[in-house]
PDB file of C-alpha atoms in Angstrom:
ATOM      1  CA  ALA U   1     186.023 140.912  67.089  1.00  0.00           C
ATOM      2  CA  GLN U   2     186.414 138.701  69.904  1.00  0.00           C
ATOM      3  CA  SER U   3     185.416 135.114  70.454  1.00  0.00           C
ATOM      4  CA  VAL U   4     186.170 132.035  72.817  1.00  0.00           C
ATOM      5  CA  THR U   5     185.540 128.429  71.914  1.00  0.00           C
ATOM      6  CA  GLN U   6     185.512 125.869  74.592  1.00  0.00           C
ATOM      7  CA  LEU U   7     186.722 122.634  73.015  1.00  0.00           C
ATOM      8  CA  ASP U   8     184.581 120.243  75.277  1.00  0.00           C
ATOM      9  CA  SER U   9     181.048 120.391  75.976  1.00  0.00           C
ATOM     10  CA  HIS U  10     181.342 117.830  78.678  1.00  0.00           C
ATOM     11  CA  VAL U  11     184.156 116.623  80.814  1.00  0.00           C
ATOM     12  CA  SER U  12     184.008 113.657  83.232  1.00  0.00           C
ATOM     13  CA  VAL U  13     186.874 112.910  86.024  1.00  0.00           C
ATOM     14  CA  SER U  14     187.164 110.813  88.986  1.00  0.00           C
ATOM     15  CA  GLU U  15     187.592 112.416  92.358  1.00  0.00           C
ATOM     16  CA  GLY U  16     191.334 113.040  93.089  1.00  0.00           C
ATOM     17  CA  THR U  17     192.274 113.035  89.427  1.00  0.00           C
ATOM     18  CA  PRO U  18     193.274 116.389  87.480  1.00  0.00           C
ATOM     19  CA  VAL U  19     191.060 118.603  85.850  1.00  0.00           C
ATOM     20  CA  LEU U  20     191.557 120.056  82.394  1.00  0.00           C
ATOM     21  CA  LEU U  21     189.021 122.405  80.719  1.00  0.00           C
ATOM     22  CA  ARG U  22     190.229 123.805  77.318  1.00  0.00           C
ATOM     23  CA  CYS U  23     189.472 127.152  75.766  1.00  0.00           C
ATOM     24  CA  ASN U  24     190.751 128.849  72.798  1.00  0.00           C
ATOM     25  CA  TYR U  25     190.232 132.481  72.107  1.00  0.00           C
ATOM     26  CA  SER U  26     190.292 134.950  69.374  1.00  0.00           C
ATOM     27  CA  SER U  27     190.932 138.631  69.882  1.00  0.00           C
ATOM     28  CA  SER U  28     192.124 141.613  67.790  1.00  0.00           C
ATOM     29  CA  TYR U  29     193.124 143.394  70.924  1.00  0.00           C
ATOM     30  CA  SER U  30     195.212 142.248  74.013  1.00  0.00           C
ATOM     31  CA  PRO U  31     192.469 140.293  75.591  1.00  0.00           C
ATOM     32  CA  SER U  32     191.117 140.184  79.071  1.00  0.00           C
ATOM     33  CA  LEU U  33     190.224 136.457  79.802  1.00  0.00           C
ATOM     34  CA  PHE U  34     188.032 134.862  82.509  1.00  0.00           C
ATOM     35  CA  TRP U  35     186.656 131.747  83.631  1.00  0.00           C
ATOM     36  CA  TYR U  36     183.229 131.875  85.525  1.00  0.00           C
ATOM     37  CA  VAL U  37     181.539 128.976  87.150  1.00  0.00           C
ATOM     38  CA  GLN U  38     177.943 127.938  87.718  1.00  0.00           C
ATOM     39  CA  HIS U  39     177.018 125.541  90.190  1.00  0.00           C
ATOM     40  CA  PRO U  40     173.452 124.044  90.186  1.00  0.00           C
ATOM     41  CA  ASN U  41     170.800 126.753  91.002  1.00  0.00           C
ATOM     42  CA  LYS U  42     173.402 129.340  91.571  1.00  0.00           C
ATOM     43  CA  GLY U  43     174.573 132.503  89.791  1.00  0.00           C
ATOM     44  CA  LEU U  44     177.629 132.626  87.787  1.00  0.00           C
ATOM     45  CA  GLN U  45     180.801 133.218  89.831  1.00  0.00           C
ATOM     46  CA  LEU U  46     184.206 134.608  88.948  1.00  0.00           C
ATOM     47  CA  LEU U  47     186.815 131.949  89.218  1.00  0.00           C
ATOM     48  CA  LEU U  48     189.776 133.799  87.885  1.00  0.00           C
ATOM     49  CA  LYS U  49     190.892 136.453  85.558  1.00  0.00           C
ATOM     50  CA  TYR U  50     193.803 137.203  83.311  1.00  0.00           C
ATOM     51  CA  THR U  51     194.627 140.885  82.526  1.00  0.00           C
ATOM     52  CA  SER U  52     198.007 140.953  80.904  1.00  0.00           C
ATOM     53  CA  ALA U  53     200.031 140.661  84.183  1.00  0.00           C
ATOM     54  CA  ALA U  54     201.387 137.071  85.117  1.00  0.00           C
ATOM     55  CA  THR U  55     200.419 134.470  82.403  1.00  0.00           C
ATOM     56  CA  LEU U  56     199.704 131.957  84.916  1.00  0.00           C
ATOM     57  CA  VAL U  57     196.751 132.729  86.989  1.00  0.00           C
ATOM     58  CA  LYS U  58     195.448 131.240  90.350  1.00  0.00           C
ATOM     59  CA  GLY U  59     191.715 131.513  91.169  1.00  0.00           C
ATOM     60  CA  ILE U  60     189.703 130.162  93.985  1.00  0.00           C
ATOM     61  CA  ASN U  61     189.185 126.641  95.023  1.00  0.00           C
ATOM     62  CA  GLY U  62     192.681 125.554  93.729  1.00  0.00           C
ATOM     63  CA  PHE U  63     191.935 126.180  89.917  1.00  0.00           C
ATOM     64  CA  GLU U  64     194.505 127.987  87.910  1.00  0.00           C
ATOM     65  CA  ALA U  65     194.789 128.855  84.167  1.00  0.00           C
ATOM     66  CA  GLU U  66     197.653 129.696  81.938  1.00  0.00           C
ATOM     67  CA  PHE U  67     197.691 132.352  79.091  1.00  0.00           C
ATOM     68  CA  LYS U  68     199.463 131.134  75.980  1.00  0.00           C
ATOM     69  CA  LYS U  69     199.509 133.798  73.382  1.00  0.00           C
ATOM     70  CA  SER U  70     201.208 131.734  70.894  1.00  0.00           C
ATOM     71  CA  GLU U  71     198.469 129.013  71.110  1.00  0.00           C
ATOM     72  CA  THR U  72     195.718 131.553  71.754  1.00  0.00           C
ATOM     73  CA  SER U  73     194.650 129.263  74.613  1.00  0.00           C
ATOM     74  CA  PHE U  74     193.499 129.977  78.136  1.00  0.00           C
ATOM     75  CA  HIS U  75     192.949 126.202  79.453  1.00  0.00           C
ATOM     76  CA  LEU U  76     191.723 125.714  83.133  1.00  0.00           C
ATOM     77  CA  THR U  77     193.330 123.360  85.312  1.00  0.00           C
ATOM     78  CA  LYS U  78     193.136 121.849  88.920  1.00  0.00           C
ATOM     79  CA  PRO U  79     195.568 119.124  90.253  1.00  0.00           C
ATOM     80  CA  SER U  80     193.017 116.990  92.102  1.00  0.00           C
ATOM     81  CA  ALA U  81     189.089 117.238  91.477  1.00  0.00           C
ATOM     82  CA  HIS U  82     186.633 117.506  94.213  1.00  0.00           C
ATOM     83  CA  MET U  83     182.983 116.426  94.143  1.00  0.00           C
ATOM     84  CA  SER U  84     182.119 119.902  94.685  1.00  0.00           C
ATOM     85  CA  ASP U  85     183.886 120.985  91.697  1.00  0.00           C
ATOM     86  CA  ALA U  86     180.894 119.538  89.624  1.00  0.00           C
ATOM     87  CA  ALA U  87     179.534 122.525  87.836  1.00  0.00           C
ATOM     88  CA  GLU U  88     179.307 124.255  84.239  1.00  0.00           C
ATOM     89  CA  TYR U  89     182.464 126.314  83.376  1.00  0.00           C
ATOM     90  CA  PHE U  90     182.629 129.133  81.128  1.00  0.00           C
ATOM     91  CA  CYS U  91     185.468 130.755  79.326  1.00  0.00           C
ATOM     92  CA  VAL U  92     185.017 134.512  78.773  1.00  0.00           C
ATOM     93  CA  VAL U  93     186.785 137.157  76.704  1.00  0.00           C
ATOM     94  CA  ILE U  94     186.431 140.972  76.831  1.00  0.00           C
ATOM     95  CA  GLY U  95     187.898 143.089  74.349  1.00  0.00           C
ATOM     96  CA  ALA U  96     189.475 146.319  74.901  1.00  0.00           C
ATOM     97  CA  TYR U  97     186.687 149.328  75.636  1.00  0.00           C
ATOM     98  CA  GLN U  98     184.147 146.700  75.775  1.00  0.00           C
ATOM     99  CA  GLY U  99     182.744 147.739  79.345  1.00  0.00           C
ATOM    100  CA  GLY U 100     181.107 144.902  80.733  1.00  0.00           C
ATOM    101  CA  LYS U 101     180.159 143.284  77.461  1.00  0.00           C
ATOM    102  CA  LEU U 102     181.371 139.666  78.133  1.00  0.00           C
ATOM    103  CA  ILE U 103     181.849 137.042  75.342  1.00  0.00           C
ATOM    104  CA  PHE U 104     180.917 133.659  76.484  1.00  0.00           C
ATOM    105  CA  GLY U 105     182.146 130.409  75.253  1.00  0.00           C
ATOM    106  CA  GLN U 106     179.543 127.631  75.040  1.00  0.00           C
ATOM    107  CA  GLY U 107     180.216 126.299  78.422  1.00  0.00           C
ATOM    108  CA  THR U 108     181.817 122.921  79.728  1.00  0.00           C
ATOM    109  CA  GLU U 109     179.962 120.773  82.129  1.00  0.00           C
ATOM    110  CA  LEU U 110     182.121 119.098  84.539  1.00  0.00           C
ATOM    111  CA  SER U 111     181.089 115.875  86.133  1.00  0.00           C
ATOM    112  CA  VAL U 112     183.047 114.523  88.999  1.00  0.00           C
ATOM    113  CA  LYS U 113     182.725 110.827  89.850  1.00  0.00           C
ATOM    114  CA  PRO U 114     183.530 109.328  93.353  1.00  0.00           C
TER     115      PRO U 114
ATOM    116  CA  GLU O   1     175.707 141.691 101.757  1.00  0.00           C
ATOM    117  CA  ALA O   2     173.018 140.726  99.617  1.00  0.00           C
ATOM    118  CA  GLY O   3     173.915 139.664  96.167  1.00  0.00           C
ATOM    119  CA  VAL O   4     172.065 140.180  92.860  1.00  0.00           C
ATOM    120  CA  THR O   5     168.448 139.149  93.053  1.00  0.00           C
ATOM    121  CA  GLN O   6     166.166 138.308  90.329  1.00  0.00           C
ATOM    122  CA  PHE O   7     162.427 137.614  90.083  1.00  0.00           C
ATOM    123  CA  PRO O   8     160.708 135.383  89.222  1.00  0.00           C
ATOM    124  CA  SER O   9     163.064 132.475  89.179  1.00  0.00           C
ATOM    125  CA  HIS O  10     160.889 130.743  86.736  1.00  0.00           C
ATOM    126  CA  SER O  11     157.984 131.881  84.488  1.00  0.00           C
ATOM    127  CA  VAL O  12     155.789 129.891  82.176  1.00  0.00           C
ATOM    128  CA  ILE O  13     153.754 131.989  79.810  1.00  0.00           C
ATOM    129  CA  GLU O  14     151.829 131.443  76.543  1.00  0.00           C
ATOM    130  CA  LYS O  15     152.873 132.912  73.291  1.00  0.00           C
ATOM    131  CA  GLY O  16     151.747 136.348  72.999  1.00  0.00           C
ATOM    132  CA  GLN O  17     151.523 137.120  76.732  1.00  0.00           C
ATOM    133  CA  THR O  18     153.580 139.727  78.409  1.00  0.00           C
ATOM    134  CA  VAL O  19     156.448 138.841  81.018  1.00  0.00           C
ATOM    135  CA  THR O  20     158.389 141.164  83.301  1.00  0.00           C
ATOM    136  CA  LEU O  21     161.705 140.121  84.933  1.00  0.00           C
ATOM    137  CA  ARG O  22     163.117 142.147  87.593  1.00  0.00           C
ATOM    138  CA  CYS O  23     166.658 142.443  88.892  1.00  0.00           C
ATOM    139  CA  ASP O  24     167.895 143.889  92.005  1.00  0.00           C
ATOM    140  CA  PRO O  25     171.662 144.664  91.799  1.00  0.00           C
ATOM    141  CA  ILE O  26     174.184 144.824  94.557  1.00  0.00           C
ATOM    142  CA  SER O  27     173.671 147.965  96.423  1.00  0.00           C
ATOM    143  CA  GLY O  28     175.974 150.756  95.159  1.00  0.00           C
ATOM    144  CA  HIS O  29     176.582 149.123  91.918  1.00  0.00           C
ATOM    145  CA  ASP O  30     176.217 151.487  89.066  1.00  0.00           C
ATOM    146  CA  ASN O  31     176.707 149.102  86.235  1.00  0.00           C
ATOM    147  CA  LEU O  32     173.774 146.668  85.412  1.00  0.00           C
ATOM    148  CA  TYR O  33     173.674 144.078  82.791  1.00  0.00           C
ATOM    149  CA  TRP O  34     171.195 141.628  81.211  1.00  0.00           C
ATOM    150  CA  TYR O  35     172.388 138.450  79.635  1.00  0.00           C
ATOM    151  CA  ARG O  36     170.273 135.596  78.028  1.00  0.00           C
ATOM    152  CA  ARG O  37     171.142 132.072  77.481  1.00  0.00           C
ATOM    153  CA  VAL O  38     168.692 130.272  75.027  1.00  0.00           C
ATOM    154  CA  MET O  39     168.611 126.364  75.152  1.00  0.00           C
ATOM    155  CA  GLY O  40     171.705 124.937  73.685  1.00  0.00           C
ATOM    156  CA  LYS O  41     173.468 128.119  73.005  1.00  0.00           C
ATOM    157  CA  GLU O  42     175.996 130.371  74.567  1.00  0.00           C
ATOM    158  CA  ILE O  43     175.169 132.993  77.097  1.00  0.00           C
ATOM    159  CA  LYS O  44     174.797 136.354  75.163  1.00  0.00           C
ATOM    160  CA  PHE O  45     174.943 139.989  76.164  1.00  0.00           C
ATOM    161  CA  LEU O  46     171.508 141.886  75.842  1.00  0.00           C
ATOM    162  CA  LEU O  47     172.273 145.468  77.319  1.00  0.00           C
ATOM    163  CA  HIS O  48     174.153 147.434  80.087  1.00  0.00           C
ATOM    164  CA  PHE O  49     173.070 150.202  82.133  1.00  0.00           C
ATOM    165  CA  VAL O  50     175.203 152.807  83.699  1.00  0.00           C
ATOM    166  CA  LYS O  51     172.968 154.087  86.647  1.00  0.00           C
ATOM    167  CA  GLU O  52     169.725 154.881  84.761  1.00  0.00           C
ATOM    168  CA  SER O  53     171.297 155.269  81.358  1.00  0.00           C
ATOM    169  CA  LYS O  54     171.457 152.772  78.704  1.00  0.00           C
ATOM    170  CA  GLN O  55     175.211 152.455  78.033  1.00  0.00           C
ATOM    171  CA  ASP O  56     175.045 149.645  75.478  1.00  0.00           C
ATOM    172  CA  GLU O  57     171.816 147.956  74.053  1.00  0.00           C
ATOM    173  CA  SER O  58     173.470 146.326  70.995  1.00  0.00           C
ATOM    174  CA  GLY O  59     172.390 142.807  72.154  1.00  0.00           C
ATOM    175  CA  MET O  60     168.758 143.291  72.456  1.00  0.00           C
ATOM    176  CA  PRO O  61     167.084 140.938  69.946  1.00  0.00           C
ATOM    177  CA  ASN O  62     164.314 143.227  68.771  1.00  0.00           C
ATOM    178  CA  ASN O  63     161.804 145.706  69.799  1.00  0.00           C
ATOM    179  CA  ARG O  64     159.745 143.209  71.747  1.00  0.00           C
ATOM    180  CA  PHE O  65     162.016 143.531  74.559  1.00  0.00           C
ATOM    181  CA  LEU O  66     162.163 146.722  76.732  1.00  0.00           C
ATOM    182  CA  ALA O  67     164.531 147.268  79.624  1.00  0.00           C
ATOM    183  CA  GLU O  68     164.311 150.008  82.062  1.00  0.00           C
ATOM    184  CA  ARG O  69     166.067 151.086  85.301  1.00  0.00           C
ATOM    185  CA  THR O  70     164.335 154.015  86.535  1.00  0.00           C
ATOM    186  CA  GLY O  71     166.165 155.896  89.562  1.00  0.00           C
ATOM    187  CA  GLY O  72     169.345 153.722  88.771  1.00  0.00           C
ATOM    188  CA  THR O  73     168.378 151.014  91.192  1.00  0.00           C
ATOM    189  CA  TYR O  74     166.531 147.905  90.210  1.00  0.00           C
ATOM    190  CA  SER O  75     165.916 147.024  86.564  1.00  0.00           C
ATOM    191  CA  THR O  76     163.092 145.364  84.609  1.00  0.00           C
ATOM    192  CA  LEU O  77     162.975 143.546  81.496  1.00  0.00           C
ATOM    193  CA  LYS O  78     159.716 143.354  79.821  1.00  0.00           C
ATOM    194  CA  VAL O  79     159.104 140.821  76.835  1.00  0.00           C
ATOM    195  CA  GLN O  80     155.900 141.996  74.789  1.00  0.00           C
ATOM    196  CA  PRO O  81     154.524 139.862  73.292  1.00  0.00           C
ATOM    197  CA  ALA O  82     156.602 136.944  74.098  1.00  0.00           C
ATOM    198  CA  GLU O  83     157.342 134.298  71.396  1.00  0.00           C
ATOM    199  CA  LEU O  84     158.489 130.692  71.501  1.00  0.00           C
ATOM    200  CA  GLU O  85     162.210 131.737  70.873  1.00  0.00           C
ATOM    201  CA  ASP O  86     162.370 133.769  73.675  1.00  0.00           C
ATOM    202  CA  SER O  87     162.337 130.828  75.938  1.00  0.00           C
ATOM    203  CA  GLY O  88     165.688 130.644  77.932  1.00  0.00           C
ATOM    204  CA  VAL O  89     167.477 131.767  81.131  1.00  0.00           C
ATOM    205  CA  TYR O  90     167.847 135.666  81.679  1.00  0.00           C
ATOM    206  CA  PHE O  91     170.587 136.647  83.761  1.00  0.00           C
ATOM    207  CA  CYS O  92     171.237 139.964  85.595  1.00  0.00           C
ATOM    208  CA  ALA O  93     174.594 141.152  86.644  1.00  0.00           C
ATOM    209  CA  SER O  94     176.154 144.171  88.460  1.00  0.00           C
ATOM    210  CA  SER O  95     179.538 145.616  89.083  1.00  0.00           C
ATOM    211  CA  GLN O  96     180.943 148.714  90.488  1.00  0.00           C
ATOM    212  CA  ASP O  97     184.131 149.171  88.608  1.00  0.00           C
ATOM    213  CA  TYR O  98     184.092 152.209  86.101  1.00  0.00           C
ATOM    214  CA  ARG O  99     181.755 151.333  83.210  1.00  0.00           C
ATOM    215  CA  GLY O 100     182.479 147.774  83.786  1.00  0.00           C
ATOM    216  CA  ARG O 101     185.971 147.826  82.311  1.00  0.00           C
ATOM    217  CA  THR O 102     187.406 145.130  84.497  1.00  0.00           C
ATOM    218  CA  GLY O 103     184.817 142.575  83.396  1.00  0.00           C
ATOM    219  CA  GLU O 104     184.328 141.445  87.057  1.00  0.00           C
ATOM    220  CA  LEU O 105     180.624 140.981  87.349  1.00  0.00           C
ATOM    221  CA  PHE O 106     178.327 139.564  89.917  1.00  0.00           C
ATOM    222  CA  PHE O 107     175.653 137.576  88.471  1.00  0.00           C
ATOM    223  CA  GLY O 108     172.089 136.594  89.728  1.00  0.00           C
ATOM    224  CA  GLU O 109     170.764 133.052  89.647  1.00  0.00           C
ATOM    225  CA  GLY O 110     168.714 133.791  86.632  1.00  0.00           C
ATOM    226  CA  SER O 111     165.148 133.993  85.555  1.00  0.00           C
ATOM    227  CA  ARG O 112     164.093 130.946  83.395  1.00  0.00           C
ATOM    228  CA  LEU O 113     161.444 131.822  81.078  1.00  0.00           C
ATOM    229  CA  THR O 114     159.399 129.177  79.330  1.00  0.00           C
ATOM    230  CA  VAL O 115     157.054 130.325  76.442  1.00  0.00           C
ATOM    231  CA  LEU O 116     154.536 127.679  75.396  1.00  0.00           C
TER     232      LEU O 116
END
């Protein structure tokens, strides 16, 4: 069975400082991993995805994530936070042959202070 | 291009009543999904349509929930009778890849259901 665990329910950073949102996964298969973001009163939006190509994945708005099989991690980072990054972020896994059945982590609320 | 739209955005009903949520996917997307987030919990899969057929309904909590997608276009999710534990945000998503295998879904803004 596949699962993801987001290690922080809430992260607060100052504008201009780095962002780190942590995610560990568990999968019997070679996983496909995603980060989705939900801004207030908006639908979830795909931020980036890993599907067994390059282990460092770049996404939209300057975010990137690194797949580390030895650590079963897929942490999301951004060098410099912007006020508009304030949102809830979800780490997601999809196992082989699972179609669109996404398995979500608990979510991490990111606050950005001016 | 219009995104995934859901209606209503918020519904407040009493226990025992019926509610129907509607989802209009992106035009041309064969795959349509329903997900739910109960307060304080993670977002969970409910079911997956491919066109008008139910591909996977393993996440439907019980027989009080009925999803339909007549004609392979919009979908409805009916809860009858509603219980307190049904409160949450119901998300609809669609995708155009074959049976959703890439995992790239386009989500609506969600329908918030409050059962009193």
